[in-house]
Short mmCIF file of C-alpha atoms in Angstrom, two decimals:
data_model
loop_
_atom_site.label_atom_id
_atom_site.label_comp_id
_atom_site.label_asym_id
_atom_site.label_seq_id
_atom_site.Cartn_x
_atom_site.Cartn_y
_atom_site.Cartn_z
CA MET I 1 156.47 104.11 38.52
CA CYS I 2 156.64 105.65 41.97
CA CYS I 3 156.84 103.61 45.16
CA VAL I 4 155.26 105.16 48.24
CA GLY I 5 155.83 104.11 51.82
CA LYS I 6 153.95 104.24 55.08
CA ASN I 7 154.14 108.06 55.38
CA ALA I 8 152.25 108.72 52.14
CA TYR I 9 148.65 109.94 52.34
CA LEU I 10 146.60 107.46 50.32
CA ILE I 11 143.90 109.13 48.23
CA GLY I 12 142.50 106.08 46.51
CA GLU I 13 143.20 102.51 45.59
CA LYS I 14 143.29 101.08 42.08
CA ALA I 15 141.75 97.70 41.34
CA GLY I 16 144.07 94.77 41.85
CA THR I 17 147.62 94.23 42.95
CA ILE I 18 150.98 93.78 41.28
CA THR I 19 153.56 91.04 41.86
CA VAL I 20 157.10 92.34 42.39
CA SER I 21 160.28 90.27 42.22
CA GLY I 22 163.66 91.14 43.66
CA PHE I 23 166.95 91.40 41.80
CA SER I 24 167.84 87.83 42.73
CA PRO I 25 165.83 84.67 42.05
CA ASP I 26 166.59 83.69 45.66
CA LEU I 27 164.32 86.48 46.92
CA PRO I 28 160.60 85.75 47.16
CA SER I 29 158.14 87.70 45.04
CA MET I 30 155.59 89.85 46.87
CA GLN I 31 152.26 91.45 46.02
CA TYR I 32 151.54 95.15 46.58
CA LYS I 33 148.56 97.41 45.97
CA ILE I 34 148.51 100.13 43.33
CA VAL I 35 147.33 103.42 44.83
CA ASN I 36 146.97 107.14 44.27
CA ALA I 37 148.85 109.05 46.96
CA ALA I 38 149.79 112.57 48.07
CA LEU I 39 153.31 113.35 49.28
CA LEU I 40 154.52 116.49 51.04
CA TYR I 41 158.01 117.69 50.06
CA GLU I 42 159.72 120.55 51.87
CA CYS I 43 162.82 122.01 50.22
CA PRO I 44 165.64 122.10 52.80
CA TYR I 45 167.07 125.30 51.27
CA THR I 46 164.01 127.47 50.60
CA GLN I 47 161.51 125.81 53.01
CA ARG I 48 159.05 125.84 50.07
CA LYS I 49 156.46 123.08 50.43
CA LEU I 50 155.09 121.10 47.51
CA ILE I 51 152.36 118.50 47.46
CA LEU I 52 153.19 115.81 44.92
CA LEU I 53 150.42 113.57 43.62
CA ALA I 54 151.48 110.06 42.65
CA GLN I 55 148.92 108.27 40.50
CA GLY I 56 149.27 104.53 40.03
CA ALA I 57 152.06 104.22 42.60
CA LEU I 58 153.20 101.00 44.19
CA HIS I 59 152.33 101.03 47.92
CA VAL I 60 154.97 99.35 50.09
CA PRO I 61 153.78 99.93 53.70
CA SER I 62 157.03 98.68 55.25
CA MET I 63 159.09 101.49 53.62
CA SER I 64 159.64 104.66 55.64
CA HIS I 65 160.52 106.69 52.52
CA ASN I 66 159.19 107.22 49.00
CA LEU I 67 160.89 106.50 45.68
CA ILE I 68 160.24 108.83 42.75
CA HIS I 69 162.33 108.62 39.60
CA PRO I 70 163.78 112.04 38.63
CA PHE I 71 162.45 111.84 35.07
CA ILE I 72 158.88 111.67 36.44
CA LEU I 73 159.47 114.86 38.45
CA ARG I 74 160.99 116.59 35.39
CA GLU I 75 158.02 115.60 33.25
CA ALA I 76 155.77 117.30 35.82
CA GLY I 77 157.81 120.52 35.60
CA VAL I 78 159.72 120.13 38.86
CA VAL I 79 163.39 121.20 38.65
CA VAL I 80 165.66 118.39 39.82
CA HIS I 81 169.36 118.97 40.44
#
């Protein structure tokens, strides 16, 4: 699952929310929306721009970055080094 932050362009919202717990039982659990989002990636070497669509992503508005697992990118045909 991808996690998108405040800089993602939200395309749509799925029904419901998901409860997320931290790695420690001392941390409180929080609820976040599940969304479809578009992300712009610009390669720092080639300046090539890609628009990545994240369907069913966890929306964490307090994050200033996005988290995408490399295997998800590879499954979509994106080369990850």
